[in-house]
PDB file of C-alpha atoms and ligand atoms in Angstrom:
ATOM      1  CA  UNK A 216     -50.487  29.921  65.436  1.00  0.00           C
ATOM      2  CA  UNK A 217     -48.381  27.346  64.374  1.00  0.00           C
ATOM      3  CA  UNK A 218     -48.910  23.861  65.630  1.00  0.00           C
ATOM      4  CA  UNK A 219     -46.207  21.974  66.590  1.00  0.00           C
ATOM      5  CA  UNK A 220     -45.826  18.728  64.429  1.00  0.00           C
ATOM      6  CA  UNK A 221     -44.022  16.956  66.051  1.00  0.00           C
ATOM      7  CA  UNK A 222     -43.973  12.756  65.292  1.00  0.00           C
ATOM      8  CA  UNK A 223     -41.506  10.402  67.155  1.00  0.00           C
ATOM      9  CA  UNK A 224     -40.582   9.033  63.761  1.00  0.00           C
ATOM     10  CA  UNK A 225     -37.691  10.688  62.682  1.00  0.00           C
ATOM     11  CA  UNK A 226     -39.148  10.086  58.859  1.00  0.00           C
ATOM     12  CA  UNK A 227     -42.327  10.369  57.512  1.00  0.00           C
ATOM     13  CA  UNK A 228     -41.723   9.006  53.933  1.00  0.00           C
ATOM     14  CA  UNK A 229     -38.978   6.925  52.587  1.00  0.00           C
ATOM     15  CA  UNK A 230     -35.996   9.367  52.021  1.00  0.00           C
ATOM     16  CA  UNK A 231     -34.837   7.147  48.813  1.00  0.00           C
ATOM     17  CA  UNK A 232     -38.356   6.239  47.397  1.00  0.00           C
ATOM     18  CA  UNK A 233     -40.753   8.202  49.137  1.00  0.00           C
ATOM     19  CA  UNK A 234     -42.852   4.862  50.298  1.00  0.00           C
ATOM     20  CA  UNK A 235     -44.276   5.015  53.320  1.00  0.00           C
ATOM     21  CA  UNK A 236     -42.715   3.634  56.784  1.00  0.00           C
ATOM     22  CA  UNK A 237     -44.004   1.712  59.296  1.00  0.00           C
ATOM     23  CA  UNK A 238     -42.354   1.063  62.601  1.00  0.00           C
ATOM     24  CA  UNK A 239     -40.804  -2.311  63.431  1.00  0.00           C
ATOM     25  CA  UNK A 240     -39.055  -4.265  65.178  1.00  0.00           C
ATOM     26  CA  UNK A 241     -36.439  -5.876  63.650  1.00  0.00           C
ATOM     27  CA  UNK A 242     -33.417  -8.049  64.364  1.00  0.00           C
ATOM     28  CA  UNK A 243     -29.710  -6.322  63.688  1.00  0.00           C
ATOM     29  CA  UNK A 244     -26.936  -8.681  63.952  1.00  0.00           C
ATOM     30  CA  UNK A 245     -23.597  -6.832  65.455  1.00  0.00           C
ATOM     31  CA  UNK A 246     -20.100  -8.334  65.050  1.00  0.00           C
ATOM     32  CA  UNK A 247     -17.365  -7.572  67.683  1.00  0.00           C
ATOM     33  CA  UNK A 248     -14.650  -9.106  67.096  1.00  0.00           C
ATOM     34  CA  UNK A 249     -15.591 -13.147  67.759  1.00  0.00           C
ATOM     35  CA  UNK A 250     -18.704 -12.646  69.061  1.00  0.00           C
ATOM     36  CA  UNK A 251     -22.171 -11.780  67.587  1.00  0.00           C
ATOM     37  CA  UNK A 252     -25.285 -10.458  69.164  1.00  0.00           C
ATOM     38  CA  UNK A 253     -28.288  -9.928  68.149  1.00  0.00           C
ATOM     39  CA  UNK A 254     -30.366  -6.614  68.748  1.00  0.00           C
ATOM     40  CA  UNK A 255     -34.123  -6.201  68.915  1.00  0.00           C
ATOM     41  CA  UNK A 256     -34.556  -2.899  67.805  1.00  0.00           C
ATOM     42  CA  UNK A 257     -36.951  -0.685  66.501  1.00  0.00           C
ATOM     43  CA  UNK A 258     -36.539   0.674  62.869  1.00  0.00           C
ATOM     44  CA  UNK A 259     -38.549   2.152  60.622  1.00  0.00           C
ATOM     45  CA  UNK A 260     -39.072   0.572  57.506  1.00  0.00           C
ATOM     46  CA  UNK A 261     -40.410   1.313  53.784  1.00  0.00           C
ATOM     47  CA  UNK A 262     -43.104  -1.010  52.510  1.00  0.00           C
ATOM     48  CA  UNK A 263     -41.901   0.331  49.228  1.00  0.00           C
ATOM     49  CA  UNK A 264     -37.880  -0.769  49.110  1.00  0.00           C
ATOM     50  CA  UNK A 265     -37.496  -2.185  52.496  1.00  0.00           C
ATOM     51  CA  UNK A 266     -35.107   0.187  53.578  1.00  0.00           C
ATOM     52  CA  UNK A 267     -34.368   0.578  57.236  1.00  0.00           C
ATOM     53  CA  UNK A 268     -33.882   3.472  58.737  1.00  0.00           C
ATOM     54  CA  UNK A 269     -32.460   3.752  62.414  1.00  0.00           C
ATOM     55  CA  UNK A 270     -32.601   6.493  64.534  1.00  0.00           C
ATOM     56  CA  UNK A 271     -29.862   8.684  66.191  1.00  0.00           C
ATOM     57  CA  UNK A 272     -30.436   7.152  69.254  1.00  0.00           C
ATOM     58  CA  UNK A 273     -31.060   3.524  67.666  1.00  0.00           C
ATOM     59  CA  UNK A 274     -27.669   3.796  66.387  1.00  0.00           C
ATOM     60  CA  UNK A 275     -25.694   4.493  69.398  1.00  0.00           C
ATOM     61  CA  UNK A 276     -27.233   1.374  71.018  1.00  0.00           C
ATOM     62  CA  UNK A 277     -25.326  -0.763  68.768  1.00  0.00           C
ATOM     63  CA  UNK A 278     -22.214   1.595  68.917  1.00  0.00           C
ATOM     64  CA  UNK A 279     -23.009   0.507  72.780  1.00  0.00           C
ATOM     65  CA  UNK A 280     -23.197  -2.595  72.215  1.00  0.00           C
ATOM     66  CA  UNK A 281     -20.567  -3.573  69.709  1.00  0.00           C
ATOM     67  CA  UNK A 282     -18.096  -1.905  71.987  1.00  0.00           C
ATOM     68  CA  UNK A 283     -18.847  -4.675  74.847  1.00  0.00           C
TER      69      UNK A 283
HETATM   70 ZN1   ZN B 397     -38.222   3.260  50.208  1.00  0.00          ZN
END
């Protein structure tokens, strides 16, 4: 039987450097038009490079949000 694996993180290594990733929360600034807001959102990020990486649904929050 197969067990499902399933993990909330949408990576389990670093897709560019194979690091590992720990989930944060970070701060993503969003431009529309004049104004600028800052998001709290969770990303994960490589220790290695310090790449983000968003999720699907982490990513339509600021499409959300920069269309206000
Ligand atoms: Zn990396």
């Amino acid at each position: 039987m197969s067990a499902m694996k399933q993990t909330k993180k949408p990576f389990d290594l670093c897709p560019f450097c194979s690091g590992e990733i720990v989930e944060k929360e970070v701060e993503k600034l969003l431009r529309g038009g004049v104004d600028t807001a800052v998001a709290k959102v969770h990303a994960d990020v490589c220790l290695h490079c310090g790449e983000r990486l968003y999720s699907q649904e982490t990513v339509r929050r600021f499409e959300r949000i920069r269309e206000k």
